[in-house]
Amino acid sequence: MSEPDYLSREATPYHVFKNKRNFLKKLIALGLLPSVNGFASESSSDSYITDKQLVTSYNNYYEFSTNKKMVKHLAQELDTSNWSLHIDGLVDKPMQLSMSDIFDMKLIKRTYKLRCVEGWSAVIPWQGILLRDLLALARPTIKHGFVKFSSIYAPSVMLGQRTNILPWPYIEGLRLDEAMHPLTLLATGMYDAPLPKQNGAPIRLVVPWKYGYKSIKAVSKITLTDTRFESSWMQSSPSEYGFYANVNPNIPHPRWSQRREVPLGQTKKIKTQLFNGYAEQVANLYASDNINRLY
Ligand SMILES: Nc1nc2c(c(=O)[nH]1)N[C@H]1C(S)=C(S)[C@@H](COP(=O)(O)O)O[C@H]1N2
Ligand SMILES: [Mo]
């Protein structure tokens, strides 16, 4: 990935953002809007939801293009009807689920900040299911281990998959305890609507304390395993992208600092927080690890 141009063209001038923020604050005070929940230690000035228009038109989705603004046009070609999500590996009940099976599960809403390793972030209201609820259905036979996620492989429409910019399909992974954490979502929607194709329809992972590349789009397979494996980004750039990829302002990317980030739609950088602001909820996962080594 490359460091971005900090969104110069689509950035909202700061005074526009400020007025909007004050307006939202008034609505919240009047009880007309819920306050943003889900990120514990963000200051209230950062707790605003990013414009849907920005979140749906500035996308990383290398299967389609490395040009963030082209993705929303190209991604419409993917046929997401008749989707099946396979769960296999070290489980009692391997299964193949349709999207209607998923929609029969308990759907929840969560507003999370997504922090891309490139240095931008967005606050997004998601809908979806808890990954732990899905894994419980398949009944893992291991207590410790790893969960491997694969995106769909469809080079006839995913033109990026005809290039070797990344090994395909896009693979990501979590440790089993991270996958079972109650913050970890499989999202089927955003902004109270079905997930747009450019954002990973029909179903994508959302892990808010990790860099955005862990939040794999268009998931078609979930495999439980007792051995760690390499994600697509680890295979393509092992010195730049790790398995854990926890948001950590103290560990610079080899080519840029991770101390700050630009919220989409703003021009002013804000401080990047350890675990993207979710330390209170997730730090215990890493109690026995050196988090400044864990990457
Ligand atoms: N399959 C797949 N998933 C992916 C990517 C990708 O290229 N392919 N990019 C990742 C990166 S780098 C980021 S920052 C987020 C962006 O999600 P968004 O477009 O919904 O904001 O998706 C992640 N998931
Ligand atoms: Mo990213």
PDB file of C-alpha atoms and ligand atoms in Angstrom:
ATOM      1  CA  MET A   1       0.000   0.000   0.000  1.00  0.00           C
ATOM      2  CA  SER A   2       1.157   3.519  -0.530  1.00  0.00           C
ATOM      3  CA  GLU A   3       0.907   6.524   1.703  1.00  0.00           C
ATOM      4  CA  PRO A   4      -2.110   8.514   0.538  1.00  0.00           C
ATOM      5  CA  ASP A   5      -2.345  12.053  -0.741  1.00  0.00           C
ATOM      6  CA  TYR A   6      -4.380  12.857   2.356  1.00  0.00           C
ATOM      7  CA  LEU A   7      -7.538  13.169   0.403  1.00  0.00           C
ATOM      8  CA  SER A   8      -6.887  16.725  -0.691  1.00  0.00           C
ATOM      9  CA  ARG A   9      -9.673  16.701  -3.252  1.00  0.00           C
ATOM     10  CA  GLU A  10     -12.460  15.273  -1.164  1.00  0.00           C
ATOM     11  CA  ALA A  11     -11.539  16.860   2.137  1.00  0.00           C
ATOM     12  CA  THR A  12     -14.284  18.919   3.740  1.00  0.00           C
ATOM     13  CA  PRO A  13     -13.020  22.329   4.825  1.00  0.00           C
ATOM     14  CA  TYR A  14     -12.563  22.323   8.587  1.00  0.00           C
ATOM     15  CA  HIS A  15     -15.217  24.971   9.318  1.00  0.00           C
ATOM     16  CA  VAL A  16     -17.842  22.915   7.468  1.00  0.00           C
ATOM     17  CA  PHE A  17     -16.920  19.877   9.529  1.00  0.00           C
ATOM     18  CA  LYS A  18     -17.017  21.928  12.744  1.00  0.00           C
ATOM     19  CA  ASN A  19     -20.470  23.318  12.038  1.00  0.00           C
ATOM     20  CA  LYS A  20     -21.741  19.898  11.177  1.00  0.00           C
ATOM     21  CA  ARG A  21     -20.241  18.508  14.348  1.00  0.00           C
ATOM     22  CA  ASN A  22     -21.875  21.208  16.460  1.00  0.00           C
ATOM     23  CA  PHE A  23     -25.167  20.518  14.748  1.00  0.00           C
ATOM     24  CA  LEU A  24     -24.859  16.795  15.484  1.00  0.00           C
ATOM     25  CA  LYS A  25     -23.913  17.564  19.077  1.00  0.00           C
ATOM     26  CA  LYS A  26     -27.079  19.640  19.461  1.00  0.00           C
ATOM     27  CA  LEU A  27     -29.194  16.811  18.091  1.00  0.00           C
ATOM     28  CA  ILE A  28     -27.528  14.408  20.503  1.00  0.00           C
ATOM     29  CA  ALA A  29     -28.135  16.810  23.415  1.00  0.00           C
ATOM     30  CA  LEU A  30     -31.800  17.098  22.432  1.00  0.00           C
ATOM     31  CA  GLY A  31     -32.048  13.319  22.420  1.00  0.00           C
ATOM     32  CA  LEU A  32     -32.765  13.227  18.702  1.00  0.00           C
ATOM     33  CA  LEU A  33     -29.652  11.214  17.853  1.00  0.00           C
ATOM     34  CA  PRO A  34     -27.894   8.477  19.775  1.00  0.00           C
ATOM     35  CA  SER A  35     -24.349   9.330  20.741  1.00  0.00           C
ATOM     36  CA  VAL A  36     -21.671   7.322  19.030  1.00  0.00           C
ATOM     37  CA  ASN A  37     -20.891   4.233  21.044  1.00  0.00           C
ATOM     38  CA  GLY A  38     -18.225   1.654  20.549  1.00  0.00           C
ATOM     39  CA  PHE A  39     -15.138   3.687  20.975  1.00  0.00           C
ATOM     40  CA  ALA A  40     -14.204   4.160  24.492  1.00  0.00           C
ATOM     41  CA  SER A  41     -11.463   6.726  24.600  1.00  0.00           C
ATOM     42  CA  GLU A  42     -12.037   8.958  21.591  1.00  0.00           C
ATOM     43  CA  SER A  43     -12.577  12.563  22.529  1.00  0.00           C
ATOM     44  CA  SER A  44     -16.079  13.725  21.671  1.00  0.00           C
ATOM     45  CA  SER A  45     -14.756  15.990  18.921  1.00  0.00           C
ATOM     46  CA  ASP A  46     -13.699  12.915  16.945  1.00  0.00           C
ATOM     47  CA  SER A  47     -16.858  10.970  17.652  1.00  0.00           C
ATOM     48  CA  TYR A  48     -18.779  11.773  14.569  1.00  0.00           C
ATOM     49  CA  ILE A  49     -19.917   9.497  11.833  1.00  0.00           C
ATOM     50  CA  THR A  50     -18.086   9.867   8.540  1.00  0.00           C
ATOM     51  CA  ASP A  51     -20.215  10.891   5.560  1.00  0.00           C
ATOM     52  CA  LYS A  52     -21.556   7.788   3.838  1.00  0.00           C
ATOM     53  CA  GLN A  53     -20.639   9.321   0.510  1.00  0.00           C
ATOM     54  CA  LEU A  54     -16.934   9.328   1.460  1.00  0.00           C
ATOM     55  CA  VAL A  55     -16.957   5.811   2.921  1.00  0.00           C
ATOM     56  CA  THR A  56     -18.586   4.429  -0.224  1.00  0.00           C
ATOM     57  CA  SER A  57     -16.389   6.197  -2.767  1.00  0.00           C
ATOM     58  CA  TYR A  58     -12.841   5.949  -1.351  1.00  0.00           C
ATOM     59  CA  ASN A  59     -12.070   2.246  -1.062  1.00  0.00           C
ATOM     60  CA  ASN A  60      -9.216  -0.192  -0.789  1.00  0.00           C
ATOM     61  CA  TYR A  61     -10.249  -3.346  -2.667  1.00  0.00           C
ATOM     62  CA  TYR A  62      -7.292  -4.553  -4.698  1.00  0.00           C
ATOM     63  CA  GLU A  63      -9.335  -7.267  -6.435  1.00  0.00           C
ATOM     64  CA  PHE A  64     -10.891  -4.436  -8.431  1.00  0.00           C
ATOM     65  CA  SER A  65      -8.324  -1.656  -8.531  1.00  0.00           C
ATOM     66  CA  THR A  66      -5.561   0.045  -6.588  1.00  0.00           C
ATOM     67  CA  ASN A  67      -7.288   3.305  -7.537  1.00  0.00           C
ATOM     68  CA  LYS A  68      -9.526   4.036  -4.566  1.00  0.00           C
ATOM     69  CA  LYS A  69     -12.017   6.066  -6.576  1.00  0.00           C
ATOM     70  CA  MET A  70     -12.431   3.445  -9.313  1.00  0.00           C
ATOM     71  CA  VAL A  71     -13.411   0.644  -6.923  1.00  0.00           C
ATOM     72  CA  LYS A  72     -17.050   1.691  -6.524  1.00  0.00           C
ATOM     73  CA  HIS A  73     -17.588   1.572 -10.286  1.00  0.00           C
ATOM     74  CA  LEU A  74     -15.792  -1.728 -10.908  1.00  0.00           C
ATOM     75  CA  ALA A  75     -17.179  -3.564  -7.874  1.00  0.00           C
ATOM     76  CA  GLN A  76     -20.755  -3.380  -9.172  1.00  0.00           C
ATOM     77  CA  GLU A  77     -19.822  -6.226 -11.561  1.00  0.00           C
ATOM     78  CA  LEU A  78     -19.550  -8.762  -8.747  1.00  0.00           C
ATOM     79  CA  ASP A  79     -22.627 -10.995  -8.509  1.00  0.00           C
ATOM     80  CA  THR A  80     -23.333 -11.284  -4.793  1.00  0.00           C
ATOM     81  CA  SER A  81     -26.620 -13.164  -5.141  1.00  0.00           C
ATOM     82  CA  ASN A  82     -26.577 -16.892  -4.240  1.00  0.00           C
ATOM     83  CA  TRP A  83     -23.565 -16.315  -1.996  1.00  0.00           C
ATOM     84  CA  SER A  84     -22.351 -19.132   0.143  1.00  0.00           C
ATOM     85  CA  LEU A  85     -20.123 -18.891   3.143  1.00  0.00           C
ATOM     86  CA  HIS A  86     -18.253 -22.095   3.962  1.00  0.00           C
ATOM     87  CA  ILE A  87     -16.970 -22.917   7.430  1.00  0.00           C
ATOM     88  CA  ASP A  88     -14.529 -25.790   7.628  1.00  0.00           C
ATOM     89  CA  GLY A  89     -11.312 -27.025   9.209  1.00  0.00           C
ATOM     90  CA  LEU A  90     -11.168 -27.931  12.904  1.00  0.00           C
ATOM     91  CA  VAL A  91     -14.904 -27.787  13.623  1.00  0.00           C
ATOM     92  CA  ASP A  92     -17.480 -30.416  14.619  1.00  0.00           C
ATOM     93  CA  LYS A  93     -19.981 -29.181  12.066  1.00  0.00           C
ATOM     94  CA  PRO A  94     -18.512 -27.941   8.782  1.00  0.00           C
ATOM     95  CA  MET A  95     -21.209 -25.905   7.067  1.00  0.00           C
ATOM     96  CA  GLN A  96     -22.251 -23.947   4.057  1.00  0.00           C
ATOM     97  CA  LEU A  97     -24.490 -20.962   4.827  1.00  0.00           C
ATOM     98  CA  SER A  98     -26.551 -18.789   2.526  1.00  0.00           C
ATOM     99  CA  MET A  99     -27.040 -15.100   3.214  1.00  0.00           C
ATOM    100  CA  SER A 100     -30.588 -15.824   4.335  1.00  0.00           C
ATOM    101  CA  ASP A 101     -29.166 -18.223   6.955  1.00  0.00           C
ATOM    102  CA  ILE A 102     -26.985 -15.330   8.128  1.00  0.00           C
ATOM    103  CA  PHE A 103     -29.890 -12.857   8.179  1.00  0.00           C
ATOM    104  CA  ASP A 104     -31.794 -15.318  10.399  1.00  0.00           C
ATOM    105  CA  MET A 105     -29.115 -14.863  13.063  1.00  0.00           C
ATOM    106  CA  LYS A 106     -29.093 -12.125  15.668  1.00  0.00           C
ATOM    107  CA  LEU A 107     -28.251  -8.912  13.828  1.00  0.00           C
ATOM    108  CA  ILE A 108     -26.646  -6.104  15.792  1.00  0.00           C
ATOM    109  CA  LYS A 109     -25.470  -2.542  15.112  1.00  0.00           C
ATOM    110  CA  ARG A 110     -22.036  -1.222  16.014  1.00  0.00           C
ATOM    111  CA  THR A 111     -20.352   2.079  15.222  1.00  0.00           C
ATOM    112  CA  TYR A 112     -16.597   1.630  14.933  1.00  0.00           C
ATOM    113  CA  LYS A 113     -13.608   3.594  13.744  1.00  0.00           C
ATOM    114  CA  LEU A 114     -11.751   1.887  10.884  1.00  0.00           C
ATOM    115  CA  ARG A 115      -8.076   2.907  10.754  1.00  0.00           C
ATOM    116  CA  CYS A 116      -6.231   2.137   7.528  1.00  0.00           C
ATOM    117  CA  VAL A 117      -2.509   1.400   7.764  1.00  0.00           C
ATOM    118  CA  GLU A 118      -2.049   4.185   5.175  1.00  0.00           C
ATOM    119  CA  GLY A 119      -2.988   6.857   7.728  1.00  0.00           C
ATOM    120  CA  TRP A 120      -6.683   7.641   7.229  1.00  0.00           C
ATOM    121  CA  SER A 121      -9.711   6.627   9.260  1.00  0.00           C
ATOM    122  CA  ALA A 122     -13.499   6.621   9.109  1.00  0.00           C
ATOM    123  CA  VAL A 123     -16.236   6.208  11.713  1.00  0.00           C
ATOM    124  CA  ILE A 124     -18.783   3.783  10.275  1.00  0.00           C
ATOM    125  CA  PRO A 125     -22.115   2.482  11.600  1.00  0.00           C
ATOM    126  CA  TRP A 126     -22.216  -1.238  10.775  1.00  0.00           C
ATOM    127  CA  GLN A 127     -24.848  -3.922  11.011  1.00  0.00           C
ATOM    128  CA  GLY A 128     -24.010  -7.599  11.140  1.00  0.00           C
ATOM    129  CA  ILE A 129     -23.483 -10.607  13.342  1.00  0.00           C
ATOM    130  CA  LEU A 130     -20.887 -11.400  15.947  1.00  0.00           C
ATOM    131  CA  LEU A 131     -18.278 -13.718  14.463  1.00  0.00           C
ATOM    132  CA  ARG A 132     -18.338 -15.675  17.744  1.00  0.00           C
ATOM    133  CA  ASP A 133     -22.032 -16.518  17.191  1.00  0.00           C
ATOM    134  CA  LEU A 134     -21.240 -17.968  13.785  1.00  0.00           C
ATOM    135  CA  LEU A 135     -18.235 -19.940  15.033  1.00  0.00           C
ATOM    136  CA  ALA A 136     -20.362 -21.321  17.870  1.00  0.00           C
ATOM    137  CA  LEU A 137     -22.725 -22.868  15.285  1.00  0.00           C
ATOM    138  CA  ALA A 138     -19.838 -24.732  13.672  1.00  0.00           C
ATOM    139  CA  ARG A 139     -18.461 -25.798  17.081  1.00  0.00           C
ATOM    140  CA  PRO A 140     -14.667 -25.430  16.958  1.00  0.00           C
ATOM    141  CA  THR A 141     -12.830 -28.517  18.181  1.00  0.00           C
ATOM    142  CA  ILE A 142      -9.835 -26.460  19.331  1.00  0.00           C
ATOM    143  CA  LYS A 143      -9.509 -23.969  22.196  1.00  0.00           C
ATOM    144  CA  HIS A 144      -6.428 -22.225  20.845  1.00  0.00           C
ATOM    145  CA  GLY A 145      -5.584 -21.734  17.242  1.00  0.00           C
ATOM    146  CA  PHE A 146      -6.284 -19.531  14.273  1.00  0.00           C
ATOM    147  CA  VAL A 147      -9.085 -18.566  11.948  1.00  0.00           C
ATOM    148  CA  LYS A 148      -8.354 -18.107   8.275  1.00  0.00           C
ATOM    149  CA  PHE A 149     -10.634 -15.992   6.077  1.00  0.00           C
ATOM    150  CA  SER A 150     -10.684 -16.109   2.272  1.00  0.00           C
ATOM    151  CA  SER A 151     -12.332 -13.629  -0.062  1.00  0.00           C
ATOM    152  CA  ILE A 152     -14.087 -14.752  -3.212  1.00  0.00           C
ATOM    153  CA  TYR A 153     -11.908 -15.625  -6.211  1.00  0.00           C
ATOM    154  CA  ALA A 154     -13.584 -14.353  -9.388  1.00  0.00           C
ATOM    155  CA  PRO A 155     -10.977 -13.168 -11.872  1.00  0.00           C
ATOM    156  CA  SER A 156     -13.581 -12.843 -14.640  1.00  0.00           C
ATOM    157  CA  VAL A 157     -14.937  -9.735 -12.884  1.00  0.00           C
ATOM    158  CA  MET A 158     -12.238  -8.964 -10.326  1.00  0.00           C
ATOM    159  CA  LEU A 159      -9.717  -7.573 -12.744  1.00  0.00           C
ATOM    160  CA  GLY A 160      -7.042  -7.070 -10.091  1.00  0.00           C
ATOM    161  CA  GLN A 161      -6.983 -10.848  -9.619  1.00  0.00           C
ATOM    162  CA  ARG A 162      -5.522 -11.131 -13.132  1.00  0.00           C
ATOM    163  CA  THR A 163      -2.442  -9.297 -11.826  1.00  0.00           C
ATOM    164  CA  ASN A 164       0.020 -10.362  -9.157  1.00  0.00           C
ATOM    165  CA  ILE A 165      -0.267  -7.210  -7.064  1.00  0.00           C
ATOM    166  CA  LEU A 166      -1.239  -9.604  -4.222  1.00  0.00           C
ATOM    167  CA  PRO A 167      -1.455 -13.400  -3.995  1.00  0.00           C
ATOM    168  CA  TRP A 168      -5.104 -14.370  -4.575  1.00  0.00           C
ATOM    169  CA  PRO A 169      -7.566 -14.993  -3.139  1.00  0.00           C
ATOM    170  CA  TYR A 170      -7.146 -12.301  -0.471  1.00  0.00           C
ATOM    171  CA  ILE A 171      -6.427 -14.146   2.786  1.00  0.00           C
ATOM    172  CA  GLU A 172      -6.534 -12.759   6.297  1.00  0.00           C
ATOM    173  CA  GLY A 173      -6.449 -14.290   9.735  1.00  0.00           C
ATOM    174  CA  LEU A 174      -7.052 -13.903  13.428  1.00  0.00           C
ATOM    175  CA  ARG A 175      -6.027 -15.810  16.491  1.00  0.00           C
ATOM    176  CA  LEU A 176      -9.046 -17.802  17.731  1.00  0.00           C
ATOM    177  CA  ASP A 177      -9.420 -15.655  20.868  1.00  0.00           C
ATOM    178  CA  GLU A 178      -9.418 -12.493  18.721  1.00  0.00           C
ATOM    179  CA  ALA A 179     -12.060 -14.040  16.481  1.00  0.00           C
ATOM    180  CA  MET A 180     -14.193 -14.875  19.539  1.00  0.00           C
ATOM    181  CA  HIS A 181     -13.885 -11.362  20.993  1.00  0.00           C
ATOM    182  CA  PRO A 182     -17.245  -9.574  21.296  1.00  0.00           C
ATOM    183  CA  LEU A 183     -16.029  -6.604  19.243  1.00  0.00           C
ATOM    184  CA  THR A 184     -15.332  -8.769  16.182  1.00  0.00           C
ATOM    185  CA  LEU A 185     -18.096  -8.490  13.597  1.00  0.00           C
ATOM    186  CA  LEU A 186     -19.081  -9.977  10.307  1.00  0.00           C
ATOM    187  CA  ALA A 187     -20.821  -7.018   8.705  1.00  0.00           C
ATOM    188  CA  THR A 188     -23.710  -7.347   6.291  1.00  0.00           C
ATOM    189  CA  GLY A 189     -24.646  -3.674   6.199  1.00  0.00           C
ATOM    190  CA  MET A 190     -23.628  -0.115   6.929  1.00  0.00           C
ATOM    191  CA  TYR A 191     -25.543   3.150   7.455  1.00  0.00           C
ATOM    192  CA  ASP A 192     -28.735   1.107   7.989  1.00  0.00           C
ATOM    193  CA  ALA A 193     -28.605  -0.327   4.472  1.00  0.00           C
ATOM    194  CA  PRO A 194     -27.171  -3.453   2.872  1.00  0.00           C
ATOM    195  CA  LEU A 195     -23.403  -3.405   2.454  1.00  0.00           C
ATOM    196  CA  PRO A 196     -22.394  -1.679  -0.805  1.00  0.00           C
ATOM    197  CA  LYS A 197     -20.325  -3.888  -3.103  1.00  0.00           C
ATOM    198  CA  GLN A 198     -17.308  -1.588  -2.850  1.00  0.00           C
ATOM    199  CA  ASN A 199     -17.348  -2.048   0.941  1.00  0.00           C
ATOM    200  CA  GLY A 200     -17.314  -5.840   0.733  1.00  0.00           C
ATOM    201  CA  ALA A 201     -20.842  -7.113   0.046  1.00  0.00           C
ATOM    202  CA  PRO A 202     -22.415  -9.363   0.911  1.00  0.00           C
ATOM    203  CA  ILE A 203     -20.372 -10.015   4.066  1.00  0.00           C
ATOM    204  CA  ARG A 204     -17.045  -8.737   5.378  1.00  0.00           C
ATOM    205  CA  LEU A 205     -15.040  -8.893   8.572  1.00  0.00           C
ATOM    206  CA  VAL A 206     -14.686  -5.825  10.846  1.00  0.00           C
ATOM    207  CA  VAL A 207     -11.978  -5.901  13.540  1.00  0.00           C
ATOM    208  CA  PRO A 208     -11.872  -2.354  14.882  1.00  0.00           C
ATOM    209  CA  TRP A 209      -8.629  -2.508  16.901  1.00  0.00           C
ATOM    210  CA  LYS A 210      -6.552  -3.694  13.935  1.00  0.00           C
ATOM    211  CA  TYR A 211      -5.438  -1.942  10.762  1.00  0.00           C
ATOM    212  CA  GLY A 212      -8.107  -1.941   8.076  1.00  0.00           C
ATOM    213  CA  TYR A 213      -6.433  -4.561   5.901  1.00  0.00           C
ATOM    214  CA  LYS A 214      -7.419  -7.222   8.448  1.00  0.00           C
ATOM    215  CA  SER A 215     -11.100  -6.391   7.795  1.00  0.00           C
ATOM    216  CA  ILE A 216     -11.369  -8.651   4.760  1.00  0.00           C
ATOM    217  CA  LYS A 217     -14.191  -8.064   2.245  1.00  0.00           C
ATOM    218  CA  ALA A 218     -16.466 -10.494   0.397  1.00  0.00           C
ATOM    219  CA  VAL A 219     -15.675 -13.436   2.683  1.00  0.00           C
ATOM    220  CA  SER A 220     -16.513 -16.806   1.158  1.00  0.00           C
ATOM    221  CA  LYS A 221     -14.628 -19.205   3.431  1.00  0.00           C
ATOM    222  CA  ILE A 222     -13.685 -19.411   7.098  1.00  0.00           C
ATOM    223  CA  THR A 223     -11.286 -22.189   8.138  1.00  0.00           C
ATOM    224  CA  LEU A 224     -10.239 -23.106  11.673  1.00  0.00           C
ATOM    225  CA  THR A 225      -6.675 -24.325  11.980  1.00  0.00           C
ATOM    226  CA  ASP A 226      -4.115 -24.992  14.690  1.00  0.00           C
ATOM    227  CA  THR A 227      -1.237 -23.590  12.684  1.00  0.00           C
ATOM    228  CA  ARG A 228      -0.482 -19.977  11.931  1.00  0.00           C
ATOM    229  CA  PHE A 229      -0.345 -19.054   8.250  1.00  0.00           C
ATOM    230  CA  GLU A 230       0.581 -16.041   6.186  1.00  0.00           C
ATOM    231  CA  SER A 231      -1.985 -13.517   5.037  1.00  0.00           C
ATOM    232  CA  SER A 232      -1.851 -12.106   1.501  1.00  0.00           C
ATOM    233  CA  TRP A 233      -0.208  -8.908   2.738  1.00  0.00           C
ATOM    234  CA  MET A 234       2.415 -10.855   4.733  1.00  0.00           C
ATOM    235  CA  GLN A 235       3.281 -12.866   1.642  1.00  0.00           C
ATOM    236  CA  SER A 236       3.554  -9.811  -0.552  1.00  0.00           C
ATOM    237  CA  SER A 237       5.450  -7.506   1.865  1.00  0.00           C
ATOM    238  CA  PRO A 238       6.663  -9.371   4.956  1.00  0.00           C
ATOM    239  CA  SER A 239       8.670  -6.415   6.256  1.00  0.00           C
ATOM    240  CA  GLU A 240       5.655  -4.099   6.133  1.00  0.00           C
ATOM    241  CA  TYR A 241       2.577  -6.117   7.135  1.00  0.00           C
ATOM    242  CA  GLY A 242       2.218  -8.506  10.041  1.00  0.00           C
ATOM    243  CA  PHE A 243      -0.226 -11.093  11.277  1.00  0.00           C
ATOM    244  CA  TYR A 244      -1.431  -9.119  14.301  1.00  0.00           C
ATOM    245  CA  ALA A 245      -1.511  -5.624  12.791  1.00  0.00           C
ATOM    246  CA  ASN A 246      -2.903  -4.098  15.958  1.00  0.00           C
ATOM    247  CA  VAL A 247      -3.182  -0.334  15.582  1.00  0.00           C
ATOM    248  CA  ASN A 248      -0.148   1.022  17.434  1.00  0.00           C
ATOM    249  CA  PRO A 249       1.114   4.604  17.097  1.00  0.00           C
ATOM    250  CA  ASN A 250       4.487   3.536  18.548  1.00  0.00           C
ATOM    251  CA  ILE A 251       5.353   1.157  15.726  1.00  0.00           C
ATOM    252  CA  PRO A 252       6.026   3.084  12.522  1.00  0.00           C
ATOM    253  CA  HIS A 253       5.341   1.521   9.162  1.00  0.00           C
ATOM    254  CA  PRO A 254       8.789   1.104   7.528  1.00  0.00           C
ATOM    255  CA  ARG A 255       7.888   3.923   5.117  1.00  0.00           C
ATOM    256  CA  TRP A 256       5.876   6.329   7.335  1.00  0.00           C
ATOM    257  CA  SER A 257       4.943   7.169  10.915  1.00  0.00           C
ATOM    258  CA  GLN A 258       1.756   5.767  12.455  1.00  0.00           C
ATOM    259  CA  ARG A 259       1.441   8.493  15.108  1.00  0.00           C
ATOM    260  CA  ARG A 260      -1.393  10.339  13.404  1.00  0.00           C
ATOM    261  CA  GLU A 261      -4.256   9.788  11.006  1.00  0.00           C
ATOM    262  CA  VAL A 262      -6.580  11.948   8.905  1.00  0.00           C
ATOM    263  CA  PRO A 263     -10.285  11.268   9.417  1.00  0.00           C
ATOM    264  CA  LEU A 264     -11.921  11.024   5.974  1.00  0.00           C
ATOM    265  CA  GLY A 265     -13.516  14.368   5.179  1.00  0.00           C
ATOM    266  CA  GLN A 266     -11.232  16.357   7.457  1.00  0.00           C
ATOM    267  CA  THR A 267      -7.941  18.070   6.849  1.00  0.00           C
ATOM    268  CA  LYS A 268      -6.555  18.059  10.388  1.00  0.00           C
ATOM    269  CA  LYS A 269      -4.743  14.987  11.623  1.00  0.00           C
ATOM    270  CA  ILE A 270      -5.713  13.425  14.936  1.00  0.00           C
ATOM    271  CA  LYS A 271      -3.572  11.263  17.200  1.00  0.00           C
ATOM    272  CA  THR A 272      -3.689   7.553  16.496  1.00  0.00           C
ATOM    273  CA  GLN A 273      -4.521   5.591  19.624  1.00  0.00           C
ATOM    274  CA  LEU A 274      -3.174   2.257  20.798  1.00  0.00           C
ATOM    275  CA  PHE A 275      -5.596  -0.444  19.608  1.00  0.00           C
ATOM    276  CA  ASN A 276      -7.430   2.329  17.723  1.00  0.00           C
ATOM    277  CA  GLY A 277      -9.017   3.477  21.000  1.00  0.00           C
ATOM    278  CA  TYR A 278     -10.278   0.025  22.036  1.00  0.00           C
ATOM    279  CA  ALA A 279      -7.497  -0.781  24.525  1.00  0.00           C
ATOM    280  CA  GLU A 280      -9.945  -1.042  27.409  1.00  0.00           C
ATOM    281  CA  GLN A 281     -11.814  -3.808  25.610  1.00  0.00           C
ATOM    282  CA  VAL A 282      -8.951  -5.727  23.981  1.00  0.00           C
ATOM    283  CA  ALA A 283      -5.673  -5.157  25.856  1.00  0.00           C
ATOM    284  CA  ASN A 284      -6.334  -8.277  27.948  1.00  0.00           C
ATOM    285  CA  LEU A 285      -6.027 -10.408  24.792  1.00  0.00           C
ATOM    286  CA  TYR A 286      -2.344  -9.501  24.736  1.00  0.00           C
ATOM    287  CA  ALA A 287      -1.586  -9.496  28.462  1.00  0.00           C
ATOM    288  CA  SER A 288       1.139 -12.095  28.062  1.00  0.00           C
ATOM    289  CA  ASP A 289       2.614 -10.632  24.891  1.00  0.00           C
ATOM    290  CA  ASN A 290       4.915  -7.676  24.296  1.00  0.00           C
ATOM    291  CA  ILE A 291       2.539  -5.511  22.285  1.00  0.00           C
ATOM    292  CA  ASN A 292       5.372  -3.474  20.822  1.00  0.00           C
ATOM    293  CA  ARG A 293       6.763  -6.656  19.326  1.00  0.00           C
ATOM    294  CA  LEU A 294       3.456  -8.114  18.310  1.00  0.00           C
ATOM    295  CA  TYR A 295       2.965  -7.057  14.730  1.00  0.00           C
TER     296      TYR A 295
HETATM  297  N1  LIG B   1     -10.838  -8.638  -0.077  1.00  0.00           N
HETATM  298  C1  LIG B   1     -10.290  -7.481   0.307  1.00  0.00           C
HETATM  299  N2  LIG B   1     -10.568  -6.986   1.525  1.00  0.00           N
HETATM  300  C2  LIG B   1     -10.039  -5.817   1.927  1.00  0.00           C
HETATM  301  C3  LIG B   1      -9.129  -5.103   1.090  1.00  0.00           C
HETATM  302  C4  LIG B   1      -8.846  -5.652  -0.194  1.00  0.00           C
HETATM  303  O1  LIG B   1      -8.075  -5.092  -0.995  1.00  0.00           O
HETATM  304  N3  LIG B   1      -9.454  -6.828  -0.561  1.00  0.00           N
HETATM  305  N4  LIG B   1      -8.554  -3.930   1.553  1.00  0.00           N
HETATM  306  C5  LIG B   1      -8.502  -3.736   3.009  1.00  0.00           C
HETATM  307  C6  LIG B   1      -8.093  -2.407   3.405  1.00  0.00           C
HETATM  308  S1  LIG B   1      -6.462  -2.013   3.169  1.00  0.00           S
HETATM  309  C7  LIG B   1      -8.936  -1.518   4.036  1.00  0.00           C
HETATM  310  S2  LIG B   1      -8.379  -0.060   4.667  1.00  0.00           S
HETATM  311  C8  LIG B   1     -10.386  -1.814   4.157  1.00  0.00           C
HETATM  312  C9  LIG B   1     -11.204  -0.684   3.560  1.00  0.00           C
HETATM  313  O2  LIG B   1     -12.567  -0.890   3.779  1.00  0.00           O
HETATM  314  P1  LIG B   1     -13.636   0.135   3.205  1.00  0.00           P
HETATM  315  O3  LIG B   1     -13.392   0.313   1.732  1.00  0.00           O
HETATM  316  O4  LIG B   1     -14.967  -0.461   3.512  1.00  0.00           O
HETATM  317  O5  LIG B   1     -13.427   1.442   3.949  1.00  0.00           O
HETATM  318  O6  LIG B   1     -10.749  -3.023   3.512  1.00  0.00           O
HETATM  319  C10 LIG B   1      -9.813  -4.096   3.694  1.00  0.00           C
HETATM  320  N5  LIG B   1     -10.369  -5.328   3.154  1.00  0.00           N
HETATM  321 MO    MO B   2      -6.042  -0.203   4.532  1.00  0.00          MO
END
